[in-house]
mmCIF file of C-alpha atoms in Angstrom:
data_model
loop_
_atom_site.group_PDB
_atom_site.id
_atom_site.type_symbol
_atom_site.label_atom_id
_atom_site.label_comp_id
_atom_site.label_asym_id
_atom_site.label_seq_id
_atom_site.Cartn_x
_atom_site.Cartn_y
_atom_site.Cartn_z
ATOM 1 C CA UNK A 1 23.764 17.886 -6.731
ATOM 2 C CA UNK A 2 23.528 15.434 -9.623
ATOM 3 C CA UNK A 3 22.615 11.770 -10.049
ATOM 4 C CA UNK A 4 25.752 10.244 -11.506
ATOM 5 C CA UNK A 5 24.865 6.538 -11.322
ATOM 6 C CA UNK A 6 21.698 4.450 -11.149
ATOM 7 C CA UNK A 7 21.342 0.699 -10.774
ATOM 8 C CA UNK A 8 18.923 -2.062 -9.802
ATOM 9 C CA UNK A 9 20.188 -5.085 -7.872
ATOM 10 C CA UNK A 10 17.837 -8.025 -8.365
ATOM 11 C CA UNK A 11 17.677 -10.453 -5.435
ATOM 12 C CA UNK A 12 15.745 -13.598 -4.618
ATOM 13 C CA UNK A 13 13.031 -13.901 -1.993
ATOM 14 C CA UNK A 14 12.821 -17.592 -1.160
ATOM 15 C CA UNK A 15 10.501 -19.671 1.031
ATOM 16 C CA UNK A 16 7.493 -17.370 0.872
ATOM 17 C CA UNK A 17 4.514 -18.948 2.657
ATOM 18 C CA UNK A 18 1.333 -19.452 0.600
ATOM 19 C CA UNK A 19 -0.982 -16.450 0.652
ATOM 20 C CA UNK A 20 -3.804 -15.155 -1.517
ATOM 21 C CA UNK A 21 -6.191 -12.208 -1.335
ATOM 22 C CA UNK A 22 -9.425 -12.936 -3.149
ATOM 23 C CA UNK A 23 -8.861 -14.481 -6.558
ATOM 24 C CA UNK A 24 -5.802 -12.313 -7.182
ATOM 25 C CA UNK A 25 -2.204 -11.904 -6.089
ATOM 26 C CA UNK A 26 -1.203 -15.444 -5.119
ATOM 27 C CA UNK A 27 2.141 -15.620 -3.304
ATOM 28 C CA UNK A 28 3.918 -18.892 -2.690
ATOM 29 C CA UNK A 29 7.454 -20.233 -2.968
ATOM 30 C CA UNK A 30 9.637 -17.458 -4.339
ATOM 31 C CA UNK A 31 9.851 -14.063 -5.973
ATOM 32 C CA UNK A 32 12.454 -11.442 -6.849
ATOM 33 C CA UNK A 33 12.804 -7.924 -5.526
ATOM 34 C CA UNK A 34 14.892 -5.129 -6.949
ATOM 35 C CA UNK A 35 16.981 -2.699 -4.896
ATOM 36 C CA UNK A 36 17.003 0.585 -6.818
ATOM 37 C CA UNK A 37 19.930 2.879 -5.984
ATOM 38 C CA UNK A 38 20.316 6.440 -7.247
ATOM 39 C CA UNK A 39 23.868 7.637 -6.451
ATOM 40 C CA UNK A 40 24.694 11.311 -6.354
ATOM 41 C CA UNK A 41 27.939 13.214 -6.852
ATOM 42 C CA UNK A 42 27.743 14.241 -3.180
ATOM 43 C CA UNK A 43 27.801 10.643 -1.926
ATOM 44 C CA UNK A 44 24.098 10.384 -1.029
ATOM 45 C CA UNK A 45 22.375 7.205 -2.195
ATOM 46 C CA UNK A 46 18.601 7.200 -2.582
ATOM 47 C CA UNK A 47 17.029 3.772 -2.391
ATOM 48 C CA UNK A 48 13.762 1.961 -3.010
ATOM 49 C CA UNK A 49 12.525 -1.601 -3.467
ATOM 50 C CA UNK A 50 10.662 -2.854 -6.526
ATOM 51 C CA UNK A 51 8.469 -5.964 -6.452
ATOM 52 C CA UNK A 52 6.447 -7.970 -3.954
ATOM 53 C CA UNK A 53 5.949 -11.531 -2.810
ATOM 54 C CA UNK A 54 3.079 -11.859 -5.309
ATOM 55 C CA UNK A 55 4.686 -9.864 -8.141
ATOM 56 C CA UNK A 56 8.305 -10.360 -9.132
ATOM 57 C CA UNK A 57 10.267 -7.234 -9.952
ATOM 58 C CA UNK A 58 11.219 -9.022 -13.193
ATOM 59 C CA UNK A 59 7.802 -8.034 -14.537
ATOM 60 C CA UNK A 60 8.673 -4.339 -14.274
ATOM 61 C CA UNK A 61 12.432 -3.883 -14.223
ATOM 62 C CA UNK A 62 13.033 -3.755 -17.977
ATOM 63 C CA UNK A 63 10.888 -0.643 -18.319
ATOM 64 C CA UNK A 64 12.638 0.907 -15.322
ATOM 65 C CA UNK A 65 16.127 0.391 -16.733
ATOM 66 C CA UNK A 66 15.314 1.168 -20.357
ATOM 67 C CA UNK A 67 12.957 4.125 -20.012
ATOM 68 C CA UNK A 68 13.233 5.714 -16.550
ATOM 69 C CA UNK A 69 16.842 5.584 -15.381
ATOM 70 C CA UNK A 70 18.094 7.495 -18.448
ATOM 71 C CA UNK A 71 15.704 10.315 -17.497
ATOM 72 C CA UNK A 72 17.359 10.593 -14.073
ATOM 73 C CA UNK A 73 21.072 10.386 -14.836
ATOM 74 C CA UNK A 74 22.743 13.768 -14.715
ATOM 75 C CA UNK A 75 19.719 15.432 -13.113
ATOM 76 C CA UNK A 76 19.414 17.291 -9.814
ATOM 77 C CA UNK A 77 17.465 14.872 -7.577
ATOM 78 C CA UNK A 78 16.138 17.762 -5.486
ATOM 79 C CA UNK A 79 14.065 18.912 -8.466
ATOM 80 C CA UNK A 80 11.668 16.151 -7.581
ATOM 81 C CA UNK A 81 8.463 17.657 -8.998
ATOM 82 C CA UNK A 82 10.097 18.220 -12.375
ATOM 83 C CA UNK A 83 11.473 14.676 -12.395
ATOM 84 C CA UNK A 84 8.184 13.149 -11.285
ATOM 85 C CA UNK A 85 6.378 14.866 -14.154
ATOM 86 C CA UNK A 86 9.011 13.564 -16.562
ATOM 87 C CA UNK A 87 8.775 10.008 -15.235
ATOM 88 C CA UNK A 88 4.985 10.083 -15.134
ATOM 89 C CA UNK A 89 4.944 11.203 -18.752
ATOM 90 C CA UNK A 90 6.313 7.850 -19.954
ATOM 91 C CA UNK A 91 3.870 5.621 -18.076
ATOM 92 C CA UNK A 92 2.843 3.971 -21.336
ATOM 93 C CA UNK A 93 6.350 2.503 -21.493
ATOM 94 C CA UNK A 94 7.019 1.906 -17.777
ATOM 95 C CA UNK A 95 4.642 0.823 -15.031
ATOM 96 C CA UNK A 96 3.447 2.965 -12.137
ATOM 97 C CA UNK A 97 5.322 0.577 -9.842
ATOM 98 C CA UNK A 98 8.631 1.556 -11.445
ATOM 99 C CA UNK A 99 7.750 5.251 -11.405
ATOM 100 C CA UNK A 100 6.887 4.835 -7.729
ATOM 101 C CA UNK A 101 10.248 3.257 -6.950
ATOM 102 C CA UNK A 102 12.084 6.165 -8.614
ATOM 103 C CA UNK A 103 9.940 8.700 -6.764
ATOM 104 C CA UNK A 104 10.565 7.050 -3.381
ATOM 105 C CA UNK A 105 14.327 7.026 -4.052
ATOM 106 C CA UNK A 106 14.222 10.744 -4.934
ATOM 107 C CA UNK A 107 12.394 11.511 -1.689
ATOM 108 C CA UNK A 108 15.016 9.437 0.155
ATOM 109 C CA UNK A 109 17.780 11.641 -1.301
ATOM 110 C CA UNK A 110 15.905 14.790 -0.291
ATOM 111 C CA UNK A 111 15.514 13.624 3.301
ATOM 112 C CA UNK A 112 19.156 12.631 3.606
ATOM 113 C CA UNK A 113 20.326 15.927 2.078
ATOM 114 C CA UNK A 114 18.172 17.836 4.577
ATOM 115 C CA UNK A 115 19.105 15.574 7.485
ATOM 116 C CA UNK A 116 15.399 15.057 8.217
ATOM 117 C CA UNK A 117 12.919 12.166 8.144
ATOM 118 C CA UNK A 118 10.431 12.424 5.309
ATOM 119 C CA UNK A 119 7.483 13.013 7.607
ATOM 120 C CA UNK A 120 9.198 16.176 8.862
ATOM 121 C CA UNK A 121 9.734 17.430 5.322
ATOM 122 C CA UNK A 122 6.111 16.712 4.395
ATOM 123 C CA UNK A 123 4.928 18.235 7.674
ATOM 124 C CA UNK A 124 4.467 15.946 10.664
ATOM 125 C CA UNK A 125 0.849 15.604 11.768
ATOM 126 C CA UNK A 126 1.268 12.780 14.308
ATOM 127 C CA UNK A 127 3.854 10.404 15.711
ATOM 128 C CA UNK A 128 1.852 7.193 15.996
ATOM 129 C CA UNK A 129 -1.179 5.581 14.408
ATOM 130 C CA UNK A 130 -3.205 2.425 15.126
ATOM 131 C CA UNK A 131 -2.558 -0.572 12.915
ATOM 132 C CA UNK A 132 -5.095 -2.989 11.544
ATOM 133 C CA UNK A 133 -4.297 -6.582 10.734
ATOM 134 C CA UNK A 134 -5.442 -7.622 7.271
ATOM 135 C CA UNK A 135 -6.133 -11.307 6.751
ATOM 136 C CA UNK A 136 -5.282 -13.297 3.678
ATOM 137 C CA UNK A 137 -8.000 -15.425 2.100
ATOM 138 C CA UNK A 138 -8.109 -18.225 4.643
ATOM 139 C CA UNK A 139 -8.818 -21.870 3.858
ATOM 140 C CA UNK A 140 -11.707 -22.346 6.299
ATOM 141 C CA UNK A 141 -14.382 -20.020 7.649
ATOM 142 C CA UNK A 142 -13.583 -21.031 11.226
ATOM 143 C CA UNK A 143 -10.057 -19.655 10.868
ATOM 144 C CA UNK A 144 -11.237 -16.029 10.707
ATOM 145 C CA UNK A 145 -12.684 -15.694 14.232
ATOM 146 C CA UNK A 146 -9.722 -17.674 15.574
ATOM 147 C CA UNK A 147 -7.269 -15.307 13.888
ATOM 148 C CA UNK A 148 -9.193 -12.219 15.006
ATOM 149 C CA UNK A 149 -9.167 -13.344 18.629
ATOM 150 C CA UNK A 150 -5.445 -14.086 18.483
ATOM 151 C CA UNK A 151 -4.734 -10.640 17.079
ATOM 152 C CA UNK A 152 -6.991 -8.967 19.606
ATOM 153 C CA UNK A 153 -5.031 -10.660 22.373
ATOM 154 C CA UNK A 154 -1.796 -9.272 20.872
ATOM 155 C CA UNK A 155 -3.117 -5.716 21.156
ATOM 156 C CA UNK A 156 -4.638 -5.079 17.733
ATOM 157 C CA UNK A 157 -7.784 -2.970 17.872
ATOM 158 C CA UNK A 158 -8.800 -3.455 14.212
ATOM 159 C CA UNK A 159 -9.056 -6.398 11.809
ATOM 160 C CA UNK A 160 -9.836 -6.593 8.099
ATOM 161 C CA UNK A 161 -11.301 -9.643 6.401
ATOM 162 C CA UNK A 162 -10.409 -10.873 2.933
ATOM 163 C CA UNK A 163 -13.378 -13.242 2.730
ATOM 164 C CA UNK A 164 -13.119 -16.924 1.817
ATOM 165 C CA UNK A 165 -14.251 -18.577 -1.363
ATOM 166 C CA UNK A 166 -17.944 -19.308 -1.424
ATOM 167 C CA UNK A 167 -19.426 -16.011 -2.527
ATOM 168 C CA UNK A 168 -21.499 -13.567 -0.553
ATOM 169 C CA UNK A 169 -23.049 -16.238 1.687
ATOM 170 C CA UNK A 170 -19.642 -17.296 2.982
ATOM 171 C CA UNK A 171 -18.658 -13.662 3.510
ATOM 172 C CA UNK A 172 -21.805 -13.025 5.558
ATOM 173 C CA UNK A 173 -21.165 -16.068 7.734
ATOM 174 C CA UNK A 174 -17.570 -15.026 8.368
ATOM 175 C CA UNK A 175 -18.490 -11.444 9.208
ATOM 176 C CA UNK A 176 -21.091 -12.580 11.738
ATOM 177 C CA UNK A 177 -18.716 -15.119 13.272
ATOM 178 C CA UNK A 178 -15.883 -12.584 13.639
ATOM 179 C CA UNK A 179 -18.129 -9.929 15.187
ATOM 180 C CA UNK A 180 -19.567 -12.484 17.632
ATOM 181 C CA UNK A 181 -16.053 -13.596 18.569
ATOM 182 C CA UNK A 182 -14.390 -10.220 19.148
ATOM 183 C CA UNK A 183 -17.330 -8.321 20.587
ATOM 184 C CA UNK A 184 -18.556 -4.801 19.804
ATOM 185 C CA UNK A 185 -15.370 -2.824 20.452
ATOM 186 C CA UNK A 186 -12.960 -4.186 17.845
ATOM 187 C CA UNK A 187 -12.984 -2.238 14.576
ATOM 188 C CA UNK A 188 -13.805 -4.503 11.621
ATOM 189 C CA UNK A 189 -13.434 -3.968 7.886
ATOM 190 C CA UNK A 190 -13.839 -6.192 4.840
ATOM 191 C CA UNK A 191 -12.189 -6.264 1.418
ATOM 192 C CA UNK A 192 -13.817 -8.593 -1.144
ATOM 193 C CA UNK A 193 -11.245 -7.422 -3.750
ATOM 194 C CA UNK A 194 -13.808 -6.555 -6.407
ATOM 195 C CA UNK A 195 -15.625 -9.879 -6.216
ATOM 196 C CA UNK A 196 -19.274 -8.788 -6.431
ATOM 197 C CA UNK A 197 -21.863 -7.288 -8.712
ATOM 198 C CA UNK A 198 -24.245 -4.707 -7.345
ATOM 199 C CA UNK A 199 -27.037 -6.955 -5.917
ATOM 200 C CA UNK A 200 -24.656 -9.114 -3.865
ATOM 201 C CA UNK A 201 -22.630 -6.083 -2.820
ATOM 202 C CA UNK A 202 -25.797 -4.444 -1.474
ATOM 203 C CA UNK A 203 -26.791 -7.620 0.347
ATOM 204 C CA UNK A 204 -23.465 -7.937 2.123
ATOM 205 C CA UNK A 205 -23.366 -4.199 2.783
ATOM 206 C CA UNK A 206 -26.614 -4.305 4.733
ATOM 207 C CA UNK A 207 -25.184 -7.033 6.947
ATOM 208 C CA UNK A 208 -22.055 -4.926 7.479
ATOM 209 C CA UNK A 209 -24.248 -2.051 8.647
ATOM 210 C CA UNK A 210 -25.981 -4.344 11.116
ATOM 211 C CA UNK A 211 -22.590 -5.521 12.409
ATOM 212 C CA UNK A 212 -21.153 -1.966 12.609
ATOM 213 C CA UNK A 213 -18.272 -2.518 10.186
ATOM 214 C CA UNK A 214 -15.951 0.453 9.796
ATOM 215 C CA UNK A 215 -15.565 0.314 6.014
ATOM 216 C CA UNK A 216 -16.481 -1.751 2.972
ATOM 217 C CA UNK A 217 -13.492 -1.931 0.641
ATOM 218 C CA UNK A 218 -13.539 -2.644 -3.090
ATOM 219 C CA UNK A 219 -16.786 -4.644 -3.259
ATOM 220 C CA UNK A 220 -17.175 -3.944 -7.005
ATOM 221 C CA UNK A 221 -14.743 -3.940 -9.909
ATOM 222 C CA UNK A 222 -12.010 -1.358 -9.661
ATOM 223 C CA UNK A 223 -13.340 0.785 -12.538
ATOM 224 C CA UNK A 224 -17.088 0.360 -11.994
ATOM 225 C CA UNK A 225 -17.929 4.048 -11.866
ATOM 226 C CA UNK A 226 -21.488 3.244 -12.967
ATOM 227 C CA UNK A 227 -22.459 1.028 -10.018
ATOM 228 C CA UNK A 228 -20.371 2.497 -7.189
ATOM 229 C CA UNK A 229 -22.580 5.614 -6.866
ATOM 230 C CA UNK A 230 -25.657 3.358 -6.799
ATOM 231 C CA UNK A 231 -24.109 1.163 -4.105
ATOM 232 C CA UNK A 232 -23.123 4.151 -2.003
ATOM 233 C CA UNK A 233 -26.650 5.566 -2.284
ATOM 234 C CA UNK A 234 -28.117 2.351 -0.861
ATOM 235 C CA UNK A 235 -25.734 1.905 2.090
ATOM 236 C CA UNK A 236 -24.581 3.782 5.167
ATOM 237 C CA UNK A 237 -21.392 1.773 5.753
ATOM 238 C CA UNK A 238 -18.521 3.818 4.232
ATOM 239 C CA UNK A 239 -17.276 2.641 0.838
ATOM 240 C CA UNK A 240 -13.509 2.574 0.298
ATOM 241 C CA UNK A 241 -12.608 2.334 -3.390
ATOM 242 C CA UNK A 242 -9.950 3.595 -5.885
ATOM 243 C CA UNK A 243 -7.104 1.303 -4.771
ATOM 244 C CA UNK A 244 -6.593 -0.075 -8.280
ATOM 245 C CA UNK A 245 -8.702 2.443 -10.188
ATOM 246 C CA UNK A 246 -7.208 2.998 -13.625
ATOM 247 C CA UNK A 247 -5.700 6.319 -14.523
ATOM 248 C CA UNK A 248 -3.298 7.147 -11.712
ATOM 249 C CA UNK A 249 -3.995 9.748 -9.067
ATOM 250 C CA UNK A 250 -5.785 12.130 -11.478
ATOM 251 C CA UNK A 251 -8.779 9.805 -11.715
ATOM 252 C CA UNK A 252 -9.474 10.462 -8.032
ATOM 253 C CA UNK A 253 -11.189 13.711 -8.981
ATOM 254 C CA UNK A 254 -13.684 11.825 -11.138
ATOM 255 C CA UNK A 255 -14.514 9.436 -8.291
ATOM 256 C CA UNK A 256 -15.184 12.386 -6.014
ATOM 257 C CA UNK A 257 -17.250 14.218 -8.635
ATOM 258 C CA UNK A 258 -19.372 11.113 -9.294
ATOM 259 C CA UNK A 259 -19.984 10.501 -5.578
ATOM 260 C CA UNK A 260 -18.647 6.979 -6.081
ATOM 261 C CA UNK A 261 -16.742 6.454 -2.829
ATOM 262 C CA UNK A 262 -16.601 7.761 0.736
ATOM 263 C CA UNK A 263 -12.815 7.422 1.060
ATOM 264 C CA UNK A 264 -9.923 7.434 -1.399
ATOM 265 C CA UNK A 265 -7.278 4.710 -1.383
ATOM 266 C CA UNK A 266 -3.734 4.221 -2.674
ATOM 267 C CA UNK A 267 -0.129 3.232 -2.099
ATOM 268 C CA UNK A 268 3.235 4.134 -3.574
ATOM 269 C CA UNK A 269 3.371 1.065 -5.829
ATOM 270 C CA UNK A 270 -0.029 1.277 -7.517
ATOM 271 C CA UNK A 271 -0.225 5.096 -7.653
ATOM 272 C CA UNK A 272 3.366 5.827 -8.692
ATOM 273 C CA UNK A 273 5.132 7.038 -5.564
ATOM 274 C CA UNK A 274 4.914 9.285 -2.538
ATOM 275 C CA UNK A 275 4.346 12.369 -4.679
ATOM 276 C CA UNK A 276 0.971 11.322 -6.168
ATOM 277 C CA UNK A 277 -0.172 9.805 -2.869
ATOM 278 C CA UNK A 278 0.521 13.072 -1.075
ATOM 279 C CA UNK A 279 -1.365 14.963 -3.786
ATOM 280 C CA UNK A 280 -4.308 12.555 -3.547
ATOM 281 C CA UNK A 281 -4.376 12.806 0.247
ATOM 282 C CA UNK A 282 -4.567 16.592 0.077
ATOM 283 C CA UNK A 283 -7.263 16.380 -2.605
ATOM 284 C CA UNK A 284 -9.276 14.094 -0.337
ATOM 285 C CA UNK A 285 -8.788 16.458 2.595
ATOM 286 C CA UNK A 286 -10.195 19.335 0.533
ATOM 287 C CA UNK A 287 -13.415 17.327 0.204
ATOM 288 C CA UNK A 288 -13.433 16.235 3.889
ATOM 289 C CA UNK A 289 -12.603 12.662 2.880
ATOM 290 C CA UNK A 290 -10.081 10.158 4.166
ATOM 291 C CA UNK A 291 -7.167 8.905 2.106
ATOM 292 C CA UNK A 292 -6.497 5.426 3.471
ATOM 293 C CA UNK A 293 -3.039 4.095 2.648
ATOM 294 C CA UNK A 294 -2.881 0.550 1.302
ATOM 295 C CA UNK A 295 -0.096 -1.925 2.058
ATOM 296 C CA UNK A 296 2.884 -1.023 -0.115
ATOM 297 C CA UNK A 297 3.805 -4.504 -1.339
ATOM 298 C CA UNK A 298 7.294 -4.621 0.206
ATOM 299 C CA UNK A 299 9.089 -3.543 3.355
ATOM 300 C CA UNK A 300 10.795 -0.446 1.933
ATOM 301 C CA UNK A 301 7.525 0.883 0.524
ATOM 302 C CA UNK A 302 5.833 0.389 3.864
ATOM 303 C CA UNK A 303 8.456 2.433 5.698
ATOM 304 C CA UNK A 304 8.198 5.168 3.059
ATOM 305 C CA UNK A 305 4.430 5.148 3.456
ATOM 306 C CA UNK A 306 4.711 5.339 7.217
ATOM 307 C CA UNK A 307 6.210 8.794 6.728
ATOM 308 C CA UNK A 308 3.291 9.758 4.478
ATOM 309 C CA UNK A 309 0.811 8.523 7.074
ATOM 310 C CA UNK A 310 2.517 10.559 9.795
ATOM 311 C CA UNK A 311 2.279 13.657 7.602
ATOM 312 C CA UNK A 312 -1.427 13.574 6.684
ATOM 313 C CA UNK A 313 -4.362 14.113 9.006
ATOM 314 C CA UNK A 314 -7.004 12.287 6.973
ATOM 315 C CA UNK A 315 -5.971 8.671 7.363
ATOM 316 C CA UNK A 316 -6.956 6.423 10.244
ATOM 317 C CA UNK A 317 -4.884 3.242 10.100
ATOM 318 C CA UNK A 318 -1.657 1.547 9.055
ATOM 319 C CA UNK A 319 -2.256 -1.757 7.257
ATOM 320 C CA UNK A 320 -0.377 -4.893 8.376
ATOM 321 C CA UNK A 321 -0.987 -7.502 5.692
ATOM 322 C CA UNK A 322 -0.864 -11.132 6.824
ATOM 323 C CA UNK A 323 0.941 -13.463 6.872
ATOM 324 C CA UNK A 324 3.849 -11.178 7.743
ATOM 325 C CA UNK A 325 6.398 -13.679 6.405
ATOM 326 C CA UNK A 326 4.926 -13.052 2.931
ATOM 327 C CA UNK A 327 5.259 -9.275 3.339
ATOM 328 C CA UNK A 328 8.459 -8.456 5.252
ATOM 329 C CA UNK A 329 11.835 -8.979 3.643
ATOM 330 C CA UNK A 330 15.107 -7.253 2.921
ATOM 331 C CA UNK A 331 15.500 -4.773 5.816
ATOM 332 C CA UNK A 332 17.753 -4.933 8.854
ATOM 333 C CA UNK A 333 14.826 -3.628 10.933
ATOM 334 C CA UNK A 334 11.178 -3.620 9.923
ATOM 335 C CA UNK A 335 8.033 -1.911 11.209
ATOM 336 C CA UNK A 336 6.581 -3.451 14.357
ATOM 337 C CA UNK A 337 3.230 -2.997 16.079
ATOM 338 C CA UNK A 338 3.458 -2.205 19.799
ATOM 339 C CA UNK A 339 1.489 -3.900 22.582
ATOM 340 C CA UNK A 340 -1.280 -1.304 22.282
ATOM 341 C CA UNK A 341 -1.745 -1.820 18.555
ATOM 342 C CA UNK A 342 0.176 1.248 17.313
ATOM 343 C CA UNK A 343 3.030 1.837 14.890
ATOM 344 C CA UNK A 344 5.351 4.779 15.445
ATOM 345 C CA UNK A 345 7.166 7.349 13.301
ATOM 346 C CA UNK A 346 10.697 6.631 12.089
ATOM 347 C CA UNK A 347 13.106 9.515 12.600
ATOM 348 C CA UNK A 348 16.281 8.681 10.665
ATOM 349 C CA UNK A 349 16.915 10.980 7.673
ATOM 350 C CA UNK A 350 15.140 10.166 4.435
ATOM 351 C CA UNK A 351 13.135 6.958 4.364
ATOM 352 C CA UNK A 352 15.272 5.885 7.300
ATOM 353 C CA UNK A 353 15.289 2.189 6.421
ATOM 354 C CA UNK A 354 18.450 0.092 6.173
ATOM 355 C CA UNK A 355 18.621 -2.566 3.457
ATOM 356 C CA UNK A 356 20.024 -5.893 4.583
ATOM 357 C CA UNK A 357 22.993 -5.707 2.214
ATOM 358 C CA UNK A 358 24.481 -8.998 3.424
ATOM 359 C CA UNK A 359 21.246 -10.837 2.576
ATOM 360 C CA UNK A 360 20.899 -8.958 -0.715
ATOM 361 C CA UNK A 361 24.468 -9.821 -1.771
ATOM 362 C CA UNK A 362 23.877 -13.482 -0.946
ATOM 363 C CA UNK A 363 20.647 -13.530 -2.970
ATOM 364 C CA UNK A 364 21.712 -11.310 -5.916
ATOM 365 C CA UNK A 365 20.741 -12.605 -9.349
ATOM 366 C CA UNK A 366 21.706 -9.592 -11.490
ATOM 367 C CA UNK A 367 22.817 -5.964 -11.331
ATOM 368 C CA UNK A 368 21.194 -3.854 -14.057
ATOM 369 C CA UNK A 369 22.110 -0.351 -15.264
#
């Protein structure tokens, strides 16, 4: 089998509702996604999406077309490890997001060629997993307990807070209000998105311990390997870092060696595909640690990651980032949470997602090769 054509179809994502997560990643109005297609001489097409509501694919697509697609044309897509190493070797010229899109498309070809869903190829460990709803940064503190109660009534058993503006004091008030609203049984997490220095992070962490929060995500800067071990030494609530840690999946070993986090974190966009996420998950398992999978940034990534989640034992939840209208786009059918708060394995071959080609054709802005 050979890849005989590769293209990226750029398409508009209009009418995105306002959303923000900490001081980063604002999404509002419009963005562009890219549909990557790797076509083989046997008629199999491997696909992936590039981009997100908060990050247009335009920011990455030039490196993809100029530096990565030439490395894939004429190659056997089933030699995925060889191709991943080749793609990963040019990450100074192309972003991890583009490498991740290529890697997902290669996995999609493999699954279709085998006639199996990706979780079967990786080794199915489960067929369902609980979801947690992940808030955006809401405009008023009172909106958090209201949202948590609404989600609890819909069947969600876990809720993550992206705290409001107002520093650690506002975060403490929101955490107390949400716990008081939902009671002791709902699982709660918080993600300040790297907002704090060590003293404030410790202060909030002690409140989280009192309120029995499940994890404390990215309280410090993403590369603060000096202070994360100190924070972890002072707190019992589990620390979840490494989502945006520099250096790709290899840096995970340093975080483990330094004792800087309780769990590892990643997704196919920020770590460069399913291949490095699977490697990182197995690394974490070797050290009896969780690898918690972050929201993938777009609908195709999330389906691809659902297969990963079904194939690893050391992850607890599937993340549903809110508002969903700023996260779901471009598929005929998307992932849904059932009435008991679970998402379920997809069993079509490959990624198993179907791009909404009618919508994509109507919104196409360019086709790049």
